Coordinates of C-alpha atoms in Angstrom, one line a residue:
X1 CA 32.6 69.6 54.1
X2 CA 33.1 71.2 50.7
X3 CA 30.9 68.1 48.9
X4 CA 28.4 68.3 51.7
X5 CA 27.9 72.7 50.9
X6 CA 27.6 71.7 47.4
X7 CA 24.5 69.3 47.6
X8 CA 23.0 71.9 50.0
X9 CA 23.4 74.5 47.4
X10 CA 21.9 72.3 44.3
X11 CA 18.8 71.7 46.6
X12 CA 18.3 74.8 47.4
X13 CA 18.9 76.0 43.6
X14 CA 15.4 73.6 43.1
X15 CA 13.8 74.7 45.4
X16 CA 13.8 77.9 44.3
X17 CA 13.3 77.2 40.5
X18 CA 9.6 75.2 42.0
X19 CA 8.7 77.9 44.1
X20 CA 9.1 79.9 40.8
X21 CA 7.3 77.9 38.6
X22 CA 4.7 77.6 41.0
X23 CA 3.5 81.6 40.9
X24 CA 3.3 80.5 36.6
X25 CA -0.6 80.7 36.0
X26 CA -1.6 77.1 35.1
X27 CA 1.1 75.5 36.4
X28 CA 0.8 71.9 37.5
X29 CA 2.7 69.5 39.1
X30 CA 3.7 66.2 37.9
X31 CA 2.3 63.7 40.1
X32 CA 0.0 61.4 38.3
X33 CA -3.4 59.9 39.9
X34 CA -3.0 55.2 41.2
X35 CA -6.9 54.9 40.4
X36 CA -8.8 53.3 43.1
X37 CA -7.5 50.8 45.4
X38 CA -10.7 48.4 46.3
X39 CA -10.8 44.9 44.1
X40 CA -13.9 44.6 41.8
X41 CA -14.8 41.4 43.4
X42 CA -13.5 38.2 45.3
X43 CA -10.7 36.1 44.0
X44 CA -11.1 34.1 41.1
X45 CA -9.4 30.0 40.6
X46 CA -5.9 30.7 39.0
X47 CA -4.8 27.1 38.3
X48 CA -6.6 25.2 35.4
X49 CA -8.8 22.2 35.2
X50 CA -7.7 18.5 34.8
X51 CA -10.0 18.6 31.7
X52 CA -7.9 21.1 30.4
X53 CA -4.3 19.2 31.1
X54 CA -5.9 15.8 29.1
X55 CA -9.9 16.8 27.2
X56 CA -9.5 13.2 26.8
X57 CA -11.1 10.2 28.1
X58 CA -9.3 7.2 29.4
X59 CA -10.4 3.2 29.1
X60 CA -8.7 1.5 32.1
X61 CA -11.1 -2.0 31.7
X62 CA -12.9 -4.4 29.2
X63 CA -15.2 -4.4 27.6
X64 CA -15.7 -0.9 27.2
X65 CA -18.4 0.8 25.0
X66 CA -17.3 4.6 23.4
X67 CA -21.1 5.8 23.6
X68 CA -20.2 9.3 22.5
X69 CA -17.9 11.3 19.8
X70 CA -14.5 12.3 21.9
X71 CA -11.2 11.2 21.7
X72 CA -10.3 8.5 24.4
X73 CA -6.8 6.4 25.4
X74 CA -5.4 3.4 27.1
X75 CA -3.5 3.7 30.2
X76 CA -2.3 0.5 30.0
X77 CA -2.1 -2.8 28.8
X78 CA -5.9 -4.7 28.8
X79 CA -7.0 -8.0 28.7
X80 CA -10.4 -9.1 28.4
X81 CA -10.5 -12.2 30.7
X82 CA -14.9 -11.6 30.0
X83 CA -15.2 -11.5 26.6
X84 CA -16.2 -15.0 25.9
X85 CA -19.2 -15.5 23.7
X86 CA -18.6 -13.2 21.3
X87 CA -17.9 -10.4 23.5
X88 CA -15.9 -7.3 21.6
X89 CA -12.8 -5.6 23.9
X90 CA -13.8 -2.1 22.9
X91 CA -17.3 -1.5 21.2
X92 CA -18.7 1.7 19.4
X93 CA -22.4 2.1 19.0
X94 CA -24.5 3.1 16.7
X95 CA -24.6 6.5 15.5
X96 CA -21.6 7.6 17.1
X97 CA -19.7 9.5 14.7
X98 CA -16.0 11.4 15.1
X99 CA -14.1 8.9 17.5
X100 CA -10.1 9.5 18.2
X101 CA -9.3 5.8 19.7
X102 CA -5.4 6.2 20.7
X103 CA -3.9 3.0 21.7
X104 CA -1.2 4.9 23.5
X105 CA 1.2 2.7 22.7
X106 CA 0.1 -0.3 24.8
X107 CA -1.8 -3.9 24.0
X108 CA -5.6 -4.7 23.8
X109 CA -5.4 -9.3 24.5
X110 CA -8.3 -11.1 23.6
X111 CA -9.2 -14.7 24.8
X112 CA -10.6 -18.0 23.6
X113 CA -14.2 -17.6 22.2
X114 CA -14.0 -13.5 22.4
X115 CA -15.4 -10.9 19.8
X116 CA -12.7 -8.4 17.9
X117 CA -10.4 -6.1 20.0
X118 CA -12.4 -3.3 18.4
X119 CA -15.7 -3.3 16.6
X120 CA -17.2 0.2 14.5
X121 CA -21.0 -0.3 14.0
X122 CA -22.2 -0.3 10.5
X123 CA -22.4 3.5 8.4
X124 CA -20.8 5.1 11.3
X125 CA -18.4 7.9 10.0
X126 CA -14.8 9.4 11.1
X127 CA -12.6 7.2 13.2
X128 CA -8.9 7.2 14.1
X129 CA -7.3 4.4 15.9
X130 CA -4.2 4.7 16.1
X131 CA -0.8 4.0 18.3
X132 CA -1.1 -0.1 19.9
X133 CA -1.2 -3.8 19.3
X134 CA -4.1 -6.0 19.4
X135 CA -3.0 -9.5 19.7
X136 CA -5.6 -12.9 20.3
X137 CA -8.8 -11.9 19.4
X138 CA -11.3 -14.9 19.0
X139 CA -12.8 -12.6 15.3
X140 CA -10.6 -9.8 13.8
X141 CA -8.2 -7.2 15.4
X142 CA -10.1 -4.6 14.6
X143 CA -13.3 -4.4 12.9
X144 CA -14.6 -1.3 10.9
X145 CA -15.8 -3.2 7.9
X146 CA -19.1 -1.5 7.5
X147 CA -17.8 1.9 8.5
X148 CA -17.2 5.1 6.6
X149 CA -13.9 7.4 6.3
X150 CA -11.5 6.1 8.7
X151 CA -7.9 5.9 9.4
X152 CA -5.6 3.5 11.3
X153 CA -2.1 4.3 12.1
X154 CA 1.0 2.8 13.8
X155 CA -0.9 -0.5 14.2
X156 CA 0.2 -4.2 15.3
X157 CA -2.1 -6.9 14.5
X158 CA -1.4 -10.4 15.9
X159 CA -2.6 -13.8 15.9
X160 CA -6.3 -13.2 15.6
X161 CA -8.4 -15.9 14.5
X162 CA -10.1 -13.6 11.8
X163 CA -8.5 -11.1 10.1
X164 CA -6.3 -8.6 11.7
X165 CA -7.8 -5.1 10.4
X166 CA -11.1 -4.9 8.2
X167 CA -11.1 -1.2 7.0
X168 CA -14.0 0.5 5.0
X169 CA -15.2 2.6 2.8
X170 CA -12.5 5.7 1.9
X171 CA -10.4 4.4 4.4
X172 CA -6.4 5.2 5.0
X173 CA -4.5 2.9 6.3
X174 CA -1.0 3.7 6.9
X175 CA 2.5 2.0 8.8
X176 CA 0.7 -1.1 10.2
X177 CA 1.8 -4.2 10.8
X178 CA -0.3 -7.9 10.3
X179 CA 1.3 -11.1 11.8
X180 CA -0.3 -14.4 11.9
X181 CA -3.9 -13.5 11.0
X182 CA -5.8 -16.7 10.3
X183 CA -7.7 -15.5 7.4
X184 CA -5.7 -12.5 6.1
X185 CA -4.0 -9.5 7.7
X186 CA -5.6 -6.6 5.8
X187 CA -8.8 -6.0 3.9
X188 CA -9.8 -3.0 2.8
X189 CA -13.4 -1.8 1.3
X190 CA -12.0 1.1 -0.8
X191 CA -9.5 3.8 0.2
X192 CA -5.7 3.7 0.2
X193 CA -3.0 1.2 2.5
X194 CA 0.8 2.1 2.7
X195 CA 3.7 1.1 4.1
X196 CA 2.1 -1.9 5.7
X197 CA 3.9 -5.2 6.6
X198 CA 1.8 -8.9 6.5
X199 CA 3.5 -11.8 7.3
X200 CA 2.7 -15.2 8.1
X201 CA -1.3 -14.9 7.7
X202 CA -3.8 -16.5 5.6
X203 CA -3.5 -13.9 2.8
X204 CA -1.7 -11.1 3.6
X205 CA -3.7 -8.4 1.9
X206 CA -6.8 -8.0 0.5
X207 CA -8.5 -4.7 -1.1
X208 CA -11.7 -4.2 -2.9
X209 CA -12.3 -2.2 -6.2
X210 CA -11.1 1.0 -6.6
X211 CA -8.2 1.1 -3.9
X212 CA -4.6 1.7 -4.1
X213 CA -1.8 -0.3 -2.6
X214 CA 1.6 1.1 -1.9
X215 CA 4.9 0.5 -0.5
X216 CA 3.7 -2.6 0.9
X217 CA 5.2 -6.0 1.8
X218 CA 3.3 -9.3 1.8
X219 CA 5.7 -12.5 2.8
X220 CA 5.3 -16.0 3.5
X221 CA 1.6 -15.9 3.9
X222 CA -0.1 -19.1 2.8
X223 CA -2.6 -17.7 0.3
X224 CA -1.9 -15.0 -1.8
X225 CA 0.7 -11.9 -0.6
X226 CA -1.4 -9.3 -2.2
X227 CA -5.0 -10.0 -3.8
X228 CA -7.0 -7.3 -5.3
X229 CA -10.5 -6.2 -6.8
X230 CA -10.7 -4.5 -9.9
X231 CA -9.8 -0.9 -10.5
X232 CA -6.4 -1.1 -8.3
X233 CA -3.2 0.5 -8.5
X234 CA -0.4 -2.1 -6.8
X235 CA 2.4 0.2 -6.7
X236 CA 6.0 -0.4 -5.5
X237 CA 5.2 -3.5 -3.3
X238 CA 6.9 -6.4 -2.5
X239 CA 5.3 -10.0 -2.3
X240 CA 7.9 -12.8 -1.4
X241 CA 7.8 -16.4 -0.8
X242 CA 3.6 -17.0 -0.3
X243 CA 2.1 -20.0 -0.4
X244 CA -0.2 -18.7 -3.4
X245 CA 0.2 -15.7 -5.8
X246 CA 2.9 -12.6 -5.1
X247 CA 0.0 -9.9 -6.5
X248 CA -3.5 -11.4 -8.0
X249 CA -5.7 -8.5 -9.8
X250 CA -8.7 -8.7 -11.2
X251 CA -10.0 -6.2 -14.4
X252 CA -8.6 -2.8 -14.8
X253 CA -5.4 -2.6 -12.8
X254 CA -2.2 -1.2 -12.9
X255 CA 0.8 -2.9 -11.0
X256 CA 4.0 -0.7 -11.0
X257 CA 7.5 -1.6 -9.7
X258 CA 6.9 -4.0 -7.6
X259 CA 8.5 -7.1 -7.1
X260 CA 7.2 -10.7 -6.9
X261 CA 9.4 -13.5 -6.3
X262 CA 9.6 -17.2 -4.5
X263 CA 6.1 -18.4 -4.7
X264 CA 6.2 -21.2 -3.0
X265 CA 2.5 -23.1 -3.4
X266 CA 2.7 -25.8 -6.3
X267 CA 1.3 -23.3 -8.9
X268 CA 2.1 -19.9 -7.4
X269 CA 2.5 -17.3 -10.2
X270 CA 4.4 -14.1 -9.6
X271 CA 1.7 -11.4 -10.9
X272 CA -1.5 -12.6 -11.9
X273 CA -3.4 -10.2 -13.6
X274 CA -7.0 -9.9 -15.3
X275 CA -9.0 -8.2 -18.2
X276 CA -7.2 -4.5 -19.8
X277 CA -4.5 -4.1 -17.4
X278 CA -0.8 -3.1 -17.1
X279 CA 2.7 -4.2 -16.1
X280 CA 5.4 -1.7 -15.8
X281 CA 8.8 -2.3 -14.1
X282 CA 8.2 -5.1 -12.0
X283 CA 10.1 -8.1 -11.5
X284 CA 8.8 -11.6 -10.9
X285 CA 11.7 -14.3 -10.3
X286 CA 11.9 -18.0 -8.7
X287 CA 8.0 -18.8 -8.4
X288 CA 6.9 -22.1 -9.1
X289 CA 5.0 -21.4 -12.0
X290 CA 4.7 -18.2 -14.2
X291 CA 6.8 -15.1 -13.4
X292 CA 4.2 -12.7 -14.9
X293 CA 0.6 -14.0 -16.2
X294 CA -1.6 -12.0 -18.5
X295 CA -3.4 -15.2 -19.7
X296 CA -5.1 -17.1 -17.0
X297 CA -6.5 -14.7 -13.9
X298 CA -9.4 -14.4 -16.4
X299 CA -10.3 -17.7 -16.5
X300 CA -8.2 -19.1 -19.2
X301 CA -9.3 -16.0 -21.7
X302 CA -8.0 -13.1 -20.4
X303 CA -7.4 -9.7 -23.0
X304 CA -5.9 -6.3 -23.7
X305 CA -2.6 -6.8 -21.4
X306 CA 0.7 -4.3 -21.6
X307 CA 3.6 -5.6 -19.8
X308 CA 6.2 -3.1 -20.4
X309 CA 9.7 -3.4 -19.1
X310 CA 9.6 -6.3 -16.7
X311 CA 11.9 -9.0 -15.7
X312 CA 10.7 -13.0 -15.5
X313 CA 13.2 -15.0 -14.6
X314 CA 14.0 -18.4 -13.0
X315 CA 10.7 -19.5 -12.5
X316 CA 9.8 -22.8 -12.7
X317 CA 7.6 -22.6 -15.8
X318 CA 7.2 -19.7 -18.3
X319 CA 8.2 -16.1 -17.5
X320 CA 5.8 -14.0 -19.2
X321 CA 2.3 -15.5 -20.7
X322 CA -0.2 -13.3 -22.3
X323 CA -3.5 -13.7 -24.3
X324 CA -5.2 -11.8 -27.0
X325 CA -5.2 -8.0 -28.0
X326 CA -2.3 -7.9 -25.7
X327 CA 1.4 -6.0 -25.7
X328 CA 4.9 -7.2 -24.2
X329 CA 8.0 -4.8 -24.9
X330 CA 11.3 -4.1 -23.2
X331 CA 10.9 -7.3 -21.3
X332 CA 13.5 -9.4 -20.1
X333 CA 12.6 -13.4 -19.8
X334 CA 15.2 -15.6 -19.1
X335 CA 16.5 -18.8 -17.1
X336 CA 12.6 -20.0 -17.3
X337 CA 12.5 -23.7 -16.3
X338 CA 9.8 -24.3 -18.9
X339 CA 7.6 -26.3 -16.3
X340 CA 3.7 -27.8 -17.9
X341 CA 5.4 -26.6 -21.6
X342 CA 5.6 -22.9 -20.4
X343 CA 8.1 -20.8 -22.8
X344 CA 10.1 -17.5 -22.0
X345 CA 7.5 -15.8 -23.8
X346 CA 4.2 -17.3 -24.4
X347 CA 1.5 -15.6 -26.7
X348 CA -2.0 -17.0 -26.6
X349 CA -4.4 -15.4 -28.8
X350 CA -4.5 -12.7 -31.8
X351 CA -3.6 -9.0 -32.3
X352 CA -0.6 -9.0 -30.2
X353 CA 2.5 -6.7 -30.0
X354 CA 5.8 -8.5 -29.0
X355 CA 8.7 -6.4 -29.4
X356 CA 12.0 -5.3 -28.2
X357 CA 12.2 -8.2 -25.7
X358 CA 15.4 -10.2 -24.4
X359 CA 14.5 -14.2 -23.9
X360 CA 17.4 -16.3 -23.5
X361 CA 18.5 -19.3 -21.3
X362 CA 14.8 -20.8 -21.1
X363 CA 14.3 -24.1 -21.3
X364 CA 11.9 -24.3 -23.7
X365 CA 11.6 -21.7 -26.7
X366 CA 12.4 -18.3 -26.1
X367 CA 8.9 -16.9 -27.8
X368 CA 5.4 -18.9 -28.4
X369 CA 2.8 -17.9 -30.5
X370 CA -0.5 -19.6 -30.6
X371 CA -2.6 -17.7 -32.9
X372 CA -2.3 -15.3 -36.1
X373 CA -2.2 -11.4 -36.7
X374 CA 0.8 -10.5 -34.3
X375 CA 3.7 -8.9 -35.1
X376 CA 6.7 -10.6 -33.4
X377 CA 9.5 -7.4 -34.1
X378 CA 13.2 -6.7 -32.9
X379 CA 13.1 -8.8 -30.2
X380 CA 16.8 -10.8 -28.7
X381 CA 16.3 -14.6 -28.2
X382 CA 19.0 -16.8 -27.7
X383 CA 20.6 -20.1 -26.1
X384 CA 17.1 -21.3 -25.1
X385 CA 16.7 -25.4 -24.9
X386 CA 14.3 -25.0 -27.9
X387 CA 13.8 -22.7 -30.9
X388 CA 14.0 -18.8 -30.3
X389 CA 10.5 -18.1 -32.0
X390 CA 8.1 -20.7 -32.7
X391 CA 4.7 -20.3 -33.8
X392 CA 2.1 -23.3 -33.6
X393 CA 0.9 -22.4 -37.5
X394 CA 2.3 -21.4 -40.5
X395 CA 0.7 -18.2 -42.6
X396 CA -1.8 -17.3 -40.2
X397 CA -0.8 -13.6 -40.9
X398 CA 1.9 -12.9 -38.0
X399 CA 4.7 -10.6 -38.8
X400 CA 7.9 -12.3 -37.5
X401 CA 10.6 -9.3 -38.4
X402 CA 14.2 -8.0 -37.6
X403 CA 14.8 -10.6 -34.8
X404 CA 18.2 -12.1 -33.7
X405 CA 18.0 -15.8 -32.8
X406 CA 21.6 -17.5 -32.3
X407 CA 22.5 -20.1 -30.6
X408 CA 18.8 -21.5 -29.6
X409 CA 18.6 -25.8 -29.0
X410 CA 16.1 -26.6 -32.1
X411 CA 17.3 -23.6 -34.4
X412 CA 16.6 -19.8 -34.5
X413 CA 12.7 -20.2 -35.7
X414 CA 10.4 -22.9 -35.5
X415 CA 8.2 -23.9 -38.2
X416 CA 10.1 -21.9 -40.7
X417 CA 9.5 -23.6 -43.8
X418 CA 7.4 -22.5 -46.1
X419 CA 5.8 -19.4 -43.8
X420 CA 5.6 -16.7 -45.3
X421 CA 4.3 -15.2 -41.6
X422 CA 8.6 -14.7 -41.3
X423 CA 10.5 -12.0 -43.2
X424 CA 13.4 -13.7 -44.9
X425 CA 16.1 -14.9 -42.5
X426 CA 19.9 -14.2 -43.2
X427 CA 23.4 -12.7 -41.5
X428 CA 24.1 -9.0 -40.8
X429 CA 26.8 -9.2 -43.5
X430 CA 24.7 -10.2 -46.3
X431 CA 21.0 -9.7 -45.5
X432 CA 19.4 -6.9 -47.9
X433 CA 15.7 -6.7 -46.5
X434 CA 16.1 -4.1 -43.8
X435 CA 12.8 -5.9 -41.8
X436 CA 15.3 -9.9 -41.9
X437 CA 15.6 -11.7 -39.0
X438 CA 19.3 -13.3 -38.1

């Protein structure tokens, strides 16, 4: 009862103080306004549109023709069971630009006498295709030869009678795999491939002038693993046991740290390179012919080579042959078989630099010089089946200085006598020219 009087009183006490308030002049209360109650209008659609959940087209047959920009998808795996005569799985036309082709993971299958799994028309512009395999087409995988500024991704390329991926002009082409591709896996117009895999195909990759190869691998195809145009970079790529060359460049390239071994092809040659180009830190070992030639990829006259610490070794003829106007330091050639008269080193030509280099355990001589006005300097030859330096003439203005040569099968240095080409030849105990050769 006493709780029950109290509440009566508090209500009572405000009560009283609003009565109070109320007689203030300008006094309002506190009650604020819920605006007007009728809707503006009927009911609007709250869920969204199936265009919204996938903007993208999907291709459930073949063939299929992409006849405007967009961005399309497979839903499953396709084969084209009407594609004979030439007939392409999935074709673009002309003047459709900006095309997002995603494989979606699954397989486009060609058949006997069909076109390529995907064909670009000629100076179209800005395609991805990305994300699937394209296995059995009767011309290439996929064919964007003639197109402009594409990429291809996350690609598998298999069996086709042509070539598995033909890529153009400032192209990217990245994480792709070619397998058994009669007439090569890759070949690219211009533009950049990396951290692609060909195996098994007729070459295994092929880019045009002015394109750079990286962090590839190119094994067991039966032409060359890596053939390129002039103007390349070859960086950090790996070309094993192809019926033709590891890496073949033409003019004007630069192949970095990348390794070349077990040719397999009568005459395969580790790196073949042409006219003013460079070798740095690569490794060429166990081909059948050359490890590392600077000599021959321009026709039997090639100039202005640098190959600059590389390894040649085991092959079955020379490690490291170079013509004129050309430069071989910090090299390492050894355990060369000495196959078609091939030496550790061979020099063909004038105006050379050999120096600093290892040659030992080649069966021939360890260094061969054909030609005059080279300086042959500091370099380590020993226990080869031959001499450790020979050149082919006597005075023909070489400089043959502070060499060690012990230990080779026909004596240190070859044609010796009577050569005034060779600084004079003593021991480290008793030699007082400081430019002598031991």
């Amino acid at each position: 009862m006493k709780h029950t009087a109290q509440v009566g009183s508090r209500i009572l006490c405000c009560g009283l103080v609003i009565l109070a308030l109320s007689a203030v002049p300008g006094f309002q209360p506190c009650a604020l306004a819920q605006g007007p109650l009728t809707p503006p209008g009927p009911p609007g659609p709250t869920m969204i549109t199936l265009s919204q959940i996938e903007p993208r087209t999907p291709i459930t047959n073949l063939p299929y023709t992409i006849t405007a920009s967009g961005s399309y998808y497979l839903t499953t795996n396709l084969t084209c069971r009407t594609c004979s005569g030439g007939v392409n799985g999935i074709t673009i036309l002309l003047f459709v630009d900006n095309v997002t082709l995603d494989l979606n993971g699954f397989t486009l299958i060609g058949t006997n006498g069909s076109g390529s799994g995907i064909r670009a028309p000629s100076l179209s512009h800005n395609y991805a295709i990305r994300n699937g395999t394209l296995r059995n087409w009767g011309a290439d995988g996929v064919n964007a030869f003639n197109s402009i500024n594409n990429r291809f991704e996350g690609l598998q390329l298999y069996g086709n009678a042509h070539i598995g991926l033909e890529a153009g002009i400032g192209s990217i082409v990245a994480n792709c795999e070619a397998y058994s591709n009669t007439v090569a896996g890759f070949l690219l117009q211009t533009g950049d491939i990396s951290h692609c895999v060909a195996v098994g195909n007729g070459t295994g990759i092929v880019a045009s002038t002015g394109c750079v190869v990286a962090d590839c691998t190119a094994s067991s195809n039966s032409g060359d693993g890596i053939n390129c145009a002039a103007g390349l970079v070859v960086r950090s790529c790996a070309a094993n046991q192809n019926a033709g060359n590891g890496i073949t460049t033409s003019d004007n390239c630069t192949v970095i740290g990348c390794t070349a071994s077990g040719g397999s092809g009568g005459l395969s040659i580790g790196i073949q390179v042409g006219n003013n180009c460079t070798v740095k830190d690569c490794t060429a070992s166990s081909n059948t012919l050359v490890g590392i030639d600077g000599l021959y990829g321009g026709g039997y006259s090639t100039t202005n080579c640098t190959v600059i610490g590389c390894t040649a070794s085991r092959n079955g003829g020379g490690g490291i042959v170079v013509g004129p106007n050309s430069t071989v330091k910090d090299c390492t050639a050894s355990g060369n078989a000495g196959a078609h008269g091939f030496d550790g080193i061979d020099v063909f030509g004038k105006n050379c630099q050999i120096a600093g280099n290892t040659c030992s355990g080649n069966a021939n001589n360890g260094i061969f010089i054909f030609g005059g006005q080279s300086r042959i300097d500091g370099n380590s030859i020993g226990n080869n089946g031959a001499y450790g330096i020979n050149p082919s003439s006597a005075n023909v203005t070489n400089s043959i200085t502070r060499n060690s040569a012990p230990g080779n099968g026909s004596g240190g240095y070859g044609n010796y006598s009577g050569n005034n080409d060779y600084a004079p030849t003593g021991t480290p105990s008793t030699a007082t020219s400081p430019w002598a050769n031991f």
